[in-house]
Coordinates of C-alpha atoms and ligand atoms in Angstrom, one line a residue:
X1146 CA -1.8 -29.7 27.2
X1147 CA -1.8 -27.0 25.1
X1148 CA -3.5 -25.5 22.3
X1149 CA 0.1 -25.5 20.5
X1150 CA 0.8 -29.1 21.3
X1151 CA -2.5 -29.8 20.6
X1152 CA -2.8 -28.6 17.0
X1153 CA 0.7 -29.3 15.7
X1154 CA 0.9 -33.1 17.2
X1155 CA -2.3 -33.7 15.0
X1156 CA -0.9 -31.7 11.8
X1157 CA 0.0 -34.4 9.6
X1158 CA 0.9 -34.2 5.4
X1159 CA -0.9 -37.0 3.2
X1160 CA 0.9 -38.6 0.5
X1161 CA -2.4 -39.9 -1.0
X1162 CA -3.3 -35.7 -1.7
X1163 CA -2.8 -34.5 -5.1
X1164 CA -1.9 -31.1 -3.7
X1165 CA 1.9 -30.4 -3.5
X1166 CA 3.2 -30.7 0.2
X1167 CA 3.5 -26.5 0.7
X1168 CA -0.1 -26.5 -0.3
X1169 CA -1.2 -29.0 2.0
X1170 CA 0.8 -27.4 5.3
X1171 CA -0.5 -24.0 4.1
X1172 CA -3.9 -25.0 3.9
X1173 CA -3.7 -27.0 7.5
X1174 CA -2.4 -23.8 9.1
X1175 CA -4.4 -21.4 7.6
X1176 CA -7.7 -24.0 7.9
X1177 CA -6.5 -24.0 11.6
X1178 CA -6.0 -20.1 12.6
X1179 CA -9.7 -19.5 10.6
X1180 CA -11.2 -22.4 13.0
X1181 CA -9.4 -20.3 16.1
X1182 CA -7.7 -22.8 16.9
X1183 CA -4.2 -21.0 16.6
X1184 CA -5.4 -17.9 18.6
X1185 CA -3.8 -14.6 17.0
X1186 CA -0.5 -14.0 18.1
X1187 CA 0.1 -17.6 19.0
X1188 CA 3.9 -18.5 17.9
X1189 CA 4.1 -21.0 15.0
X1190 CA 6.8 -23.7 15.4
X1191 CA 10.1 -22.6 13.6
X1192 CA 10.0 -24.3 9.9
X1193 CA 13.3 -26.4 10.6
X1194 CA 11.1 -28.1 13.8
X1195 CA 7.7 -28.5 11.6
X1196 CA 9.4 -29.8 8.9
X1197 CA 11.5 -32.8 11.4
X1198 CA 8.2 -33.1 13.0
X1199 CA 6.2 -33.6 9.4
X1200 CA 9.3 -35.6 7.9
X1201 CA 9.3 -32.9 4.7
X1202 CA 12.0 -30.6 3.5
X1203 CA 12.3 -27.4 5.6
X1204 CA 11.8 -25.5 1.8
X1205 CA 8.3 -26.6 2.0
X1206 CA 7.3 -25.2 5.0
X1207 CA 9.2 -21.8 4.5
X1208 CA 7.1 -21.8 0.9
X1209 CA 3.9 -22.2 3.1
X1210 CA 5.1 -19.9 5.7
X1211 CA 5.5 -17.1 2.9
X1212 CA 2.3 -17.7 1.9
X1213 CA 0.3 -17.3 4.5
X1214 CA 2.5 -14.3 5.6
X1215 CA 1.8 -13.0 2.2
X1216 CA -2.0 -13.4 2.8
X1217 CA -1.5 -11.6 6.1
X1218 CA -2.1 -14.8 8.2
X1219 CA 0.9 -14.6 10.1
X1220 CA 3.7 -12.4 11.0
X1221 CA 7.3 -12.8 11.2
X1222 CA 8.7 -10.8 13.4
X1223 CA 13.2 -10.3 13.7
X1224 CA 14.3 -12.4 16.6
X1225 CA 11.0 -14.1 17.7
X1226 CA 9.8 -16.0 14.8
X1227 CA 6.5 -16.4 13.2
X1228 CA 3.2 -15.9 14.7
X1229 CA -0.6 -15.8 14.0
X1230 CA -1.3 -12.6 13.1
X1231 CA -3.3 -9.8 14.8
X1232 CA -6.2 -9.2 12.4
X1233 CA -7.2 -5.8 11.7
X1234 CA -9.0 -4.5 14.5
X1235 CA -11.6 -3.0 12.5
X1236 CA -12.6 -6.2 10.8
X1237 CA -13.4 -7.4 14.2
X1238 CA -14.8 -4.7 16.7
X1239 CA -17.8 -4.4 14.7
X1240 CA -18.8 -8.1 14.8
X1241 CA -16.2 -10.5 15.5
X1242 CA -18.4 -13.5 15.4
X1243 CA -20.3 -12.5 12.3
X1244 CA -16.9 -11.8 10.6
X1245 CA -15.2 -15.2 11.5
X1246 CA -18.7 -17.2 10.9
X1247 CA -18.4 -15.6 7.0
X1248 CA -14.9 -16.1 6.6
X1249 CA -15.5 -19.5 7.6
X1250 CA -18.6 -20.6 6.3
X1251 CA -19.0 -18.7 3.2
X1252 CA -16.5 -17.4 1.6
X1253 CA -14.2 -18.7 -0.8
X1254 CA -10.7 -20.0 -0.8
X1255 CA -9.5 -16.8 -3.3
X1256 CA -12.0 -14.4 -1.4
X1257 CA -10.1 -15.2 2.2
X1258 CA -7.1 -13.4 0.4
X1259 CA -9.3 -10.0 0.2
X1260 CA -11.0 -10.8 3.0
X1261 CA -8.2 -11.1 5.9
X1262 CA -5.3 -9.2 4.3
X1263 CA -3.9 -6.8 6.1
X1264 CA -5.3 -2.9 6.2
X1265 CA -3.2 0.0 5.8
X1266 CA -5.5 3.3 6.5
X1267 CA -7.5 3.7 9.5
X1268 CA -11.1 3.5 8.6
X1269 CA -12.6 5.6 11.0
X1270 CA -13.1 9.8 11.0
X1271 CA -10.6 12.0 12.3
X1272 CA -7.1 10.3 13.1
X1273 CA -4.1 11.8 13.7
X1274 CA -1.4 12.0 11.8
X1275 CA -3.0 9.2 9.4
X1276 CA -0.7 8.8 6.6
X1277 CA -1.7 8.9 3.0
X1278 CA -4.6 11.3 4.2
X1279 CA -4.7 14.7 2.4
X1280 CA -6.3 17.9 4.0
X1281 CA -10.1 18.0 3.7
X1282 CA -10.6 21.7 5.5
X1283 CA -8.1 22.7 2.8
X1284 CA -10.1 21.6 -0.2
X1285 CA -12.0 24.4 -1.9
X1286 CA -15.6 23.0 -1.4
X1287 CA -16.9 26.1 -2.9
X1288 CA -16.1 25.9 -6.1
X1289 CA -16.2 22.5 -6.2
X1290 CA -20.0 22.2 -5.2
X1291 CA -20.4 24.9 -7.8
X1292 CA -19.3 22.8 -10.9
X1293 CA -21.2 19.6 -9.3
X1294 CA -24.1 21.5 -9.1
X1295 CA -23.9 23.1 -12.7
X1296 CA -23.2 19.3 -14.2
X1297 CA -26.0 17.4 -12.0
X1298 CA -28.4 20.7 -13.1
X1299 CA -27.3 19.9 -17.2
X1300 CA -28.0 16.3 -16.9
X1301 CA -26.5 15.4 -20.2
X1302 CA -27.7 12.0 -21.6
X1303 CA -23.5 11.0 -22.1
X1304 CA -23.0 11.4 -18.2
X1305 CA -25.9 9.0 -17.3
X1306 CA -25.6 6.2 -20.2
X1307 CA -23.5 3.2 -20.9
X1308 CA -21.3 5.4 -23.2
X1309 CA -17.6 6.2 -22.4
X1310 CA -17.1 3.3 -19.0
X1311 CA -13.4 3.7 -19.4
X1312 CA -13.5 7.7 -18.9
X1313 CA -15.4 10.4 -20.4
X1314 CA -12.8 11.8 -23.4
X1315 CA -13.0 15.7 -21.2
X1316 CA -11.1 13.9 -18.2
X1317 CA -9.0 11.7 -20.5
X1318 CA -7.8 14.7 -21.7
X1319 CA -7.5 16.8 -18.7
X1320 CA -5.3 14.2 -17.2
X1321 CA -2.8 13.7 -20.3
X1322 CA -2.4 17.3 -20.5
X1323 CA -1.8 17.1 -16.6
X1324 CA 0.6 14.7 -16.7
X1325 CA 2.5 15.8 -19.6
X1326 CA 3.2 18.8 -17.8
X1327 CA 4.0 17.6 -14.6
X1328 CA 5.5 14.3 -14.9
X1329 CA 6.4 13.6 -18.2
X1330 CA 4.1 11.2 -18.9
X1331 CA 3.9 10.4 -23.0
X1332 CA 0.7 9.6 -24.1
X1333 CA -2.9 10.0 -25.9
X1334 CA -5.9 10.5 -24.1
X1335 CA -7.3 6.7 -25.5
X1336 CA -4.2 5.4 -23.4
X1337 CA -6.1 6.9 -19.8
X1338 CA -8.6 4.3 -18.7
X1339 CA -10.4 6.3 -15.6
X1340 CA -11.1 3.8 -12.5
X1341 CA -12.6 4.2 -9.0
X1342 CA -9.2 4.3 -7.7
X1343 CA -5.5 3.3 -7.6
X1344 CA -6.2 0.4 -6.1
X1345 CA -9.0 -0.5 -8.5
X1346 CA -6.1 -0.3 -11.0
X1347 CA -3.9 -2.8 -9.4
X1348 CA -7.1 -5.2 -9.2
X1349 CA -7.8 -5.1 -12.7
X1350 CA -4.1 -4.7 -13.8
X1351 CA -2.8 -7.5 -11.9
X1352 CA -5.8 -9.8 -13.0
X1353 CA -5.1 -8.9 -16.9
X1354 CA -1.3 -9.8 -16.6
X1355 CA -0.7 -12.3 -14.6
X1356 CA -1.7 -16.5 -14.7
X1357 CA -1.8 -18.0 -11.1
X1358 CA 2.0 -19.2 -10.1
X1359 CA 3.5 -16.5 -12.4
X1360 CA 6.5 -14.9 -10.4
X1361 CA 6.0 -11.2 -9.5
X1362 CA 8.7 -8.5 -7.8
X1363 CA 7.2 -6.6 -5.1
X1364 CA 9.2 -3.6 -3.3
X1365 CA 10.3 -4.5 0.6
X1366 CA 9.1 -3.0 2.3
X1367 CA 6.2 -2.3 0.2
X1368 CA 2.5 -0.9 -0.3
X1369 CA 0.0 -3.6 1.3
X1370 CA -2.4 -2.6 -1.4
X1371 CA -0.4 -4.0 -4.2
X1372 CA 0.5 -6.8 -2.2
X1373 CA -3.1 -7.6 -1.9
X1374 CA -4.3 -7.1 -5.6
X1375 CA -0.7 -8.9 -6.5
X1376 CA -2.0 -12.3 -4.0
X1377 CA -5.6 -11.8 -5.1
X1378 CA -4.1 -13.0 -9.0
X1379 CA -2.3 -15.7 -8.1
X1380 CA 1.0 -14.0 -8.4
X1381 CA 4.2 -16.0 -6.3
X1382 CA 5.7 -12.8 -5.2
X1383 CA 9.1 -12.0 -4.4
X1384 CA 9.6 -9.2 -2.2
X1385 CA 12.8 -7.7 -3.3
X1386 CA 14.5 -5.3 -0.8
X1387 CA 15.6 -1.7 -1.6
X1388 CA 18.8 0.4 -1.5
X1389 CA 19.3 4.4 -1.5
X1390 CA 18.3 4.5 -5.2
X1391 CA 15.7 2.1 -5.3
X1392 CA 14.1 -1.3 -6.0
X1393 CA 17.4 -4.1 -5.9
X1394 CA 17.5 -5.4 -9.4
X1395 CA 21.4 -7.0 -8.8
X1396 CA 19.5 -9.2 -5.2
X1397 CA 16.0 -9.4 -7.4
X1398 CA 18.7 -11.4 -10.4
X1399 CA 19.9 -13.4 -8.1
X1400 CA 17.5 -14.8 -5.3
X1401 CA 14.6 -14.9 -7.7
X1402 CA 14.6 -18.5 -10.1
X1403 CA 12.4 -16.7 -13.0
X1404 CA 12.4 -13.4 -14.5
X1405 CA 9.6 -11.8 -13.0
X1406 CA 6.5 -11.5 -15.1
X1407 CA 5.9 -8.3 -13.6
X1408 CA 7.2 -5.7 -11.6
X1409 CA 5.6 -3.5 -9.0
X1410 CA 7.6 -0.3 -8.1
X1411 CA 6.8 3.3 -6.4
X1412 CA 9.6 5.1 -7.9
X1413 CA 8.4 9.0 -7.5
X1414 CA 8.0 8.4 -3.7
X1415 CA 8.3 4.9 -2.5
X1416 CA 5.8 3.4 0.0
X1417 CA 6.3 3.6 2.8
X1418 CA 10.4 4.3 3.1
X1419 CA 9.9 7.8 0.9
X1420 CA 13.2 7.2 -1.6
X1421 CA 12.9 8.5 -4.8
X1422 CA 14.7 6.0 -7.2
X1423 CA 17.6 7.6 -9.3
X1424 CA 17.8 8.2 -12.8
X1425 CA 20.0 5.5 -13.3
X1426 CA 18.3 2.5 -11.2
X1427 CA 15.0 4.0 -13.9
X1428 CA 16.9 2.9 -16.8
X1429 CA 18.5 -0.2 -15.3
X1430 CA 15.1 -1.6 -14.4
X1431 CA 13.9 -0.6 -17.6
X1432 CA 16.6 -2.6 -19.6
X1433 CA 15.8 -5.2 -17.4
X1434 CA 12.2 -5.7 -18.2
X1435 CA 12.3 -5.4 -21.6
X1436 CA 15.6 -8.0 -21.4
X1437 CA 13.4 -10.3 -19.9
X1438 CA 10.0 -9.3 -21.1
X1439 CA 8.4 -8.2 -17.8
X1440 CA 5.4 -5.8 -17.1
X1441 CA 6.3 -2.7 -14.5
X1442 CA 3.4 -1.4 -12.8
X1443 CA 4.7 2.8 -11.7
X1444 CA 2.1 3.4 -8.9
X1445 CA 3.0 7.5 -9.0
X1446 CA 0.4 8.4 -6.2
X1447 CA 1.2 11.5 -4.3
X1448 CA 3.9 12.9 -6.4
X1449 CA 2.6 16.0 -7.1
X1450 CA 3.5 17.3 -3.7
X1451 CA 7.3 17.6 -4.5
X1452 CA 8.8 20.4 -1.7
X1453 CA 12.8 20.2 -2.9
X1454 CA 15.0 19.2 -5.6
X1455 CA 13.9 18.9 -8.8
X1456 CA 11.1 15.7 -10.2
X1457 CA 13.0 13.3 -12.1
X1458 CA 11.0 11.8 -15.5
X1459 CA 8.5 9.0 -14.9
X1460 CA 9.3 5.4 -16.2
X1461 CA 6.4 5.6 -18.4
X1462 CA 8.1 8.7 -20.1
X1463 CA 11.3 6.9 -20.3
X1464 CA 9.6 4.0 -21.3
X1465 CA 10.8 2.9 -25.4
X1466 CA 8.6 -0.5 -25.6
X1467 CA 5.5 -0.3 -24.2
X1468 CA 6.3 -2.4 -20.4
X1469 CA 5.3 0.8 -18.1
X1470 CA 1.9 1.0 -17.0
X1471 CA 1.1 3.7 -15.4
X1472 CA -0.8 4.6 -12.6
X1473 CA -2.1 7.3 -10.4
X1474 CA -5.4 8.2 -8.0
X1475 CA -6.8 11.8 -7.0
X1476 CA -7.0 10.4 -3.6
X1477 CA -3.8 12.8 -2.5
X1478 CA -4.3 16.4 -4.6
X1479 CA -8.5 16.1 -4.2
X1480 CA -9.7 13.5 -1.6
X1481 CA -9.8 9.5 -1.1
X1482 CA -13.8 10.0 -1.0
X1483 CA -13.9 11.2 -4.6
X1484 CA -12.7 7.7 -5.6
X1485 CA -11.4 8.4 -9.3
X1486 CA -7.9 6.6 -10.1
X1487 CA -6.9 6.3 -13.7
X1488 CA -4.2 3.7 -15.6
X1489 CA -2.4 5.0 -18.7
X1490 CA -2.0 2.2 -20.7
X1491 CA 0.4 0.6 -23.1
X1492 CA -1.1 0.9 -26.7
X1493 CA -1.2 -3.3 -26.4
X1494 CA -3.3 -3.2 -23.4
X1495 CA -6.3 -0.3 -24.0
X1496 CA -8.3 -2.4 -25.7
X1497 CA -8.2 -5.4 -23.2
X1498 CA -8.5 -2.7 -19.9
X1499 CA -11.8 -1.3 -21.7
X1500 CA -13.7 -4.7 -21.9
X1501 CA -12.1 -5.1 -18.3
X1502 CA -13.5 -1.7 -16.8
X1503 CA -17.1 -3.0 -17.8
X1504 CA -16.7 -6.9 -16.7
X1505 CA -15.6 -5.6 -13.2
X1506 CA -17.9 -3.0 -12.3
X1507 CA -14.9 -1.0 -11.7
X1508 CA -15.9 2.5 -13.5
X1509 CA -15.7 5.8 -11.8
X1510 CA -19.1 7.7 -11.9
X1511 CA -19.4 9.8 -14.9
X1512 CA -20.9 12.8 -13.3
X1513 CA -18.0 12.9 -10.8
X1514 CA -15.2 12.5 -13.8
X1515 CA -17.1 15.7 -16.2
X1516 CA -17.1 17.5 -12.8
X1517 CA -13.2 16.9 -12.3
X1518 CA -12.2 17.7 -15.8
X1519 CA -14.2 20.8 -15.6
X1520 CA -12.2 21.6 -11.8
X1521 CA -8.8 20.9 -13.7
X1522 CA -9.4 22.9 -16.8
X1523 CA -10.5 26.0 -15.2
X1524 CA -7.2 25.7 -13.3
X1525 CA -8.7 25.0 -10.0
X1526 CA -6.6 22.2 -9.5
X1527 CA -3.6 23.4 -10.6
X1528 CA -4.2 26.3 -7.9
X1529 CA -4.8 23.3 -5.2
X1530 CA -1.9 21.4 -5.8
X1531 CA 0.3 24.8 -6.0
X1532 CA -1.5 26.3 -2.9
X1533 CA -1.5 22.5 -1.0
X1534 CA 2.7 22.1 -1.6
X1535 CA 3.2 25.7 0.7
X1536 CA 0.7 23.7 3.0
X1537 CA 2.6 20.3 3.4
X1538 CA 5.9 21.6 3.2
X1539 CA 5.3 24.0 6.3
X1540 CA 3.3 21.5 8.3
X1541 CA 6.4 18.3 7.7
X1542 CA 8.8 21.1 8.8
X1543 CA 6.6 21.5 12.0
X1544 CA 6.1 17.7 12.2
X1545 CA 9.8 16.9 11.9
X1546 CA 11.3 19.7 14.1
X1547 CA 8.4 18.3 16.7
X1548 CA 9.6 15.0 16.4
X1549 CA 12.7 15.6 16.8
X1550 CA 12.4 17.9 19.9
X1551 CA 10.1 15.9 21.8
X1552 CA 10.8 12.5 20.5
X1553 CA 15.0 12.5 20.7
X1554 CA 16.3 9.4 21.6
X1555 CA 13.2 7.0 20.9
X1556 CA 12.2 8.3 17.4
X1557 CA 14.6 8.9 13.9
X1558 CA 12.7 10.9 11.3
X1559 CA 13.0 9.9 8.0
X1560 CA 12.6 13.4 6.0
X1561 CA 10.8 13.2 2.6
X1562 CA 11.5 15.5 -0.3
X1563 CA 7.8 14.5 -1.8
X1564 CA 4.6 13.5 -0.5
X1565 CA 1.9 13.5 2.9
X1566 CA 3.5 11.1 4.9
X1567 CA 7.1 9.4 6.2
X1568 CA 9.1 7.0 8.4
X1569 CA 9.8 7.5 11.7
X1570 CA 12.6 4.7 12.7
X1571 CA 11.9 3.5 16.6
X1572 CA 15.0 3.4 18.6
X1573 CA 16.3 0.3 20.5
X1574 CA 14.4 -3.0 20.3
X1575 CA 10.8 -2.0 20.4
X1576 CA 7.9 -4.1 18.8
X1577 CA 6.3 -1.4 16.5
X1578 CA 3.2 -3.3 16.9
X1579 CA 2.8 -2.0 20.3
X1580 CA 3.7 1.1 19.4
X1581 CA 1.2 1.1 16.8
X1582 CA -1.7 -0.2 19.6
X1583 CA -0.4 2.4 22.2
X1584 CA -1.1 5.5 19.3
X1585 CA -4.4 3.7 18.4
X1586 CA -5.7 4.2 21.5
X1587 CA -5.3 7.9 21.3
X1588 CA -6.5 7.8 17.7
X1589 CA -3.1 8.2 16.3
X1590 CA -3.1 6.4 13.3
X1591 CA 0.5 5.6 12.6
X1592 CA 0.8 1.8 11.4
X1593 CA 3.6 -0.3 12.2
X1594 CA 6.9 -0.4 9.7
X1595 CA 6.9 -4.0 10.3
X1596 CA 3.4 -4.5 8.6
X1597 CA 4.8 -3.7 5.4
X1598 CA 7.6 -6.3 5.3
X1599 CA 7.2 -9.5 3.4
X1600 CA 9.3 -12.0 5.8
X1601 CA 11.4 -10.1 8.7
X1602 CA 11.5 -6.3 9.2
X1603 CA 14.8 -4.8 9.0
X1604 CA 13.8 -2.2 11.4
X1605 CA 11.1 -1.1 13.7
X1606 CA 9.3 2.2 12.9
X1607 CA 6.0 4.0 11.9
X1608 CA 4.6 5.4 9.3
X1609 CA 3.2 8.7 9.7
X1610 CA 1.0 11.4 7.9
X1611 CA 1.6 15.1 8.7
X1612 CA -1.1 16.8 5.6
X1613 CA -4.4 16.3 7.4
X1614 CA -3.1 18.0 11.1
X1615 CA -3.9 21.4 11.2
X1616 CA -0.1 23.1 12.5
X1617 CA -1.3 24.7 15.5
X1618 CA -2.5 20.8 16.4
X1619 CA 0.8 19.2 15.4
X1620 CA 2.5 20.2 18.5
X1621 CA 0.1 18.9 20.9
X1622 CA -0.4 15.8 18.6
X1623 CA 3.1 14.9 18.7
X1624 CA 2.9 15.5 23.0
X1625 CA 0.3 12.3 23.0
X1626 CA 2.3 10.5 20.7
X1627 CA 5.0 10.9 22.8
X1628 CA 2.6 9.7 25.8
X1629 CA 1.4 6.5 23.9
X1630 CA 5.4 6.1 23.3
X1631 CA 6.2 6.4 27.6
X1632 CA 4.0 2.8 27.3
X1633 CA 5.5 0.9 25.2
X1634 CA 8.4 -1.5 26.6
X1635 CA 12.2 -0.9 25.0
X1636 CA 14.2 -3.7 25.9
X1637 CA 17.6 -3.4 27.6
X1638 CA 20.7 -2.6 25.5
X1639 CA 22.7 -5.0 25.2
X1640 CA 26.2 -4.3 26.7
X1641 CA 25.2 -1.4 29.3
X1642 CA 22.1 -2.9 30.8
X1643 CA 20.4 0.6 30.6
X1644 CA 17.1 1.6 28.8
X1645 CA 17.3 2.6 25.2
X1646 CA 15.2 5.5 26.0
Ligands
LIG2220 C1 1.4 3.6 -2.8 C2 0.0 3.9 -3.0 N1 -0.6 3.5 -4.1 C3 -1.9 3.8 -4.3 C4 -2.7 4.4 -3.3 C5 -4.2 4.3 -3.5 O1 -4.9 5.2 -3.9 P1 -6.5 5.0 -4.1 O2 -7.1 5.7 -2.9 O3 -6.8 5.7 -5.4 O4 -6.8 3.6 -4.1 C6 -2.1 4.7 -2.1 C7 -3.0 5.3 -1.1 O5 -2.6 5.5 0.1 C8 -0.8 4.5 -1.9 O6 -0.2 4.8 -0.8

């Protein structure tokens, strides 16, 4: 007997329990695959044969299946159903007992969500070709240090108090002035609420606007950490897929039953395909929202690195009503260390993200955000960005022509007119996962497309960075790509028998 027959001829649904039927298979699976008793990678039964076997309607298990593939339980994968997901590796290697033993015994039903979801970033020093990783050698440390230094040395009373949690009024300004320029963002400095990240954004952002249950549209493929901070609130999300000029709204009408209450959307760069959405989809979505009175979260993360054509306005600048918020990280033009993000706000929500900042711990550290403000207003990091856009433009040239010459035939390269990282499409029928586990073991950090579905991947691929490899390194780190590539297995075409390779 096995553990498959085993587990799934015991499942059973209880019509004495006052949880709705989804809730109950979703909490059976999910109960089981924390026990270990559905091993990761273990293949679910398909939802028509748990639902004959259960005596419930098929839509109940596919809600429970897209939940627990939501909280990065499972995986569905095109052509070979659902399985029990492959946790992050790095939650386990260090302790795999301790981890489980937590997950198990300690933590809570909401904290499993943060605890198990998916990663998307390597976690350890030095990969290759890590995506969303900016340069470090690049970064002028010199003058950097210098201003720390000088502000540490002054001490002020303001930059070690309770005053100012939401952003110290020098950065608040910096950054308006910054984004006016650059992006077209419209706004006063009270509208910047400073945060210890992007991410620490979506947290609080997602937890202000949404009630548990309340329907939210999430870009498909789309960033893992908004999925996270979007399943962490509660949200039902609705992955909505995308087109050449972004997000869907004409599918996102029509499969989802509500309006969305809000809307999450990369539409500078989108994560991880790398369209920029058109002018036109901008003001389509906009009329949308405010048609059907929906938040849109603009998560504009690495647009400062634009190499051709010209930027086209934020949604916050285009914004009449007061739906964008706004929000952006120094992870990409500084470094993800430096942890600052920042929010700029609707007028109707500063007030409620202030108190917010303070209830969740969630401030940036005051002596880090004077000595930003004082790096952008002496134009250091204006110079960065302008010196850093040569930089990434030359090394995704080298990456790409690389690529292509070595790679032909297993690997189509997405080309991105903004950003640090892009898609590299896998030829033939290739489990990216593999891929992705082949690269790892040369510390190539280059996570699978797949991983950033919601339900099945359209295509195979992996997401790459090119700004953190040095361009005399590219070449040779594209050469053990290749190599962790020779391993993985293509299955035959179809028709000609031969190997897609
Ligand atoms: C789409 C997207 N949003 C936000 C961020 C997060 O930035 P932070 O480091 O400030 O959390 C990233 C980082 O990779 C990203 O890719």
């Amino acid at each position: 007997v096995t553990e498959k027959v085993y587990f799934f001829d015991i499942m059973a649904v209880d019509p004495k329990d006052p949880r709705p039927l989804y809730a109950q298979v979703y909490g059976a699976i999910r109960r089981a695959i924390l026990d270990g008793m559905l091993r990761p990678g273990m293949r679910l039964p398909s939802t028509r044969t748990l639902a004959g076997d259960l005596s419930i309607a098929r839509n109940t298990v596919i809600t429970a299946f897209e939940q627990l593939t939501a909280e990065g339980y499972v995986e569905t994968l095109t052509g070979s159903g659902t399985r029990v997901a492959r946790f992050p590796q790095t939650i386990f290697t260090r302790d795999r007992r301790r981890v489980e033993d937590g997950i198990k015994g300690k933590i809570a039903l909401r904290g499993r969500g943060l605890a198990v979801a998916p990663r998307q970033l390597p976690t350890y020093e030095h990969p290759t070709f890590a995506p969303g990783l900016p340069s470090i050698e690049e970064f002028p440390q010199h003058h950097w240090a210098r201003i720390l230094g000088r502000c540490a040395r002054q001490s002020q009373p303001r930059y070690c108090d309770y005053s100012h949690m939401a952003g110290l009024p020098e950065l608040r300004a910096a950054i308006v002035d910054h984004l006016g320029a650059a992006r077209g963002v419209k706004a006063e400095p009270e509208q910047i609420i400073v945060l210890a990240s992007a991410q620490a954004a979506l947290d609080i952002v997602t937890r202000l606007t949404l009630d548990p249950g309340d329907v939210a549209w999430i870009e498909n493929p789309g960033y893992l950490g908004a999925r996270a901070a979007l399943v962490n609130a509660g949200a039902s999300l609705h992955p909505i897929p995308m087109d050449d000029q972004g997000i869907d709204i004409v599918y996102g009408r029509s499969q989802t039953p509500k309006p969305p209450k809000l809307i999450y959307t990369t539409p500078s760069h989108q994560c991880p395909t790398g369209t920029t959405m058109s002018l036109t989809r901008r003001l389509e979505l906009l009329e949308y929202a405010y048609r059907v009175g929906s938040w849109i979260i603009e998560d504009d993360y690495d647009s400062e690195f634009r190499y051709r054509g010209s930027p086209i306005a934020s949604l916050q600048g285009l914004d009449r009503e007061g739906c964008v918020i706004y929000m952006g990280t120094f992870s990409k033009t500084m470094f993800p260390g430096l942890r600052i993000g920042y929010v700029v706000a609707p007028l109707s929500l500063v007030d409620a993200l202030e108190v917010a900042v303070c209830h969740t711990g969630q401030a940036a550290p005051k002596l880090l955000q004077i000595a930003l403000a004082i790096f952008i207003v002496e134009g250091h990091f204006a110079e960065h960005v302008r010196r850093m856009r040569r930089v990434y433009a030359e090394r995704q040239r080298i990456f790409i022509s690389e690529l292509r010459g070595q790679l032909s035939g297993r690997l189509t390269v997405q080309r991105s007119d903004t950003g640090i990282q892009l898609v590299a499409y896998l030829e033939g029928s290739v489990d990216d996962r593999e891929a992705t586990a082949a690269a790892e073991r040369l510390k190539i950090a280059a996570p699978p497309l797949s991983r950033f579905y919601l339900g099945d991947a359209v295509q195979p691929g992996l997401f790459l960075g090119y700004a953190a490899t040095r361009e005399d390194r590219i070449p040779a780190g594209v050469r053990e790509l290749a190599r962790a590539l020779e391993c993985v297995t293509v299955r035959k075409k179809r028709s000609s028998g031969q190997n897609v390779r």
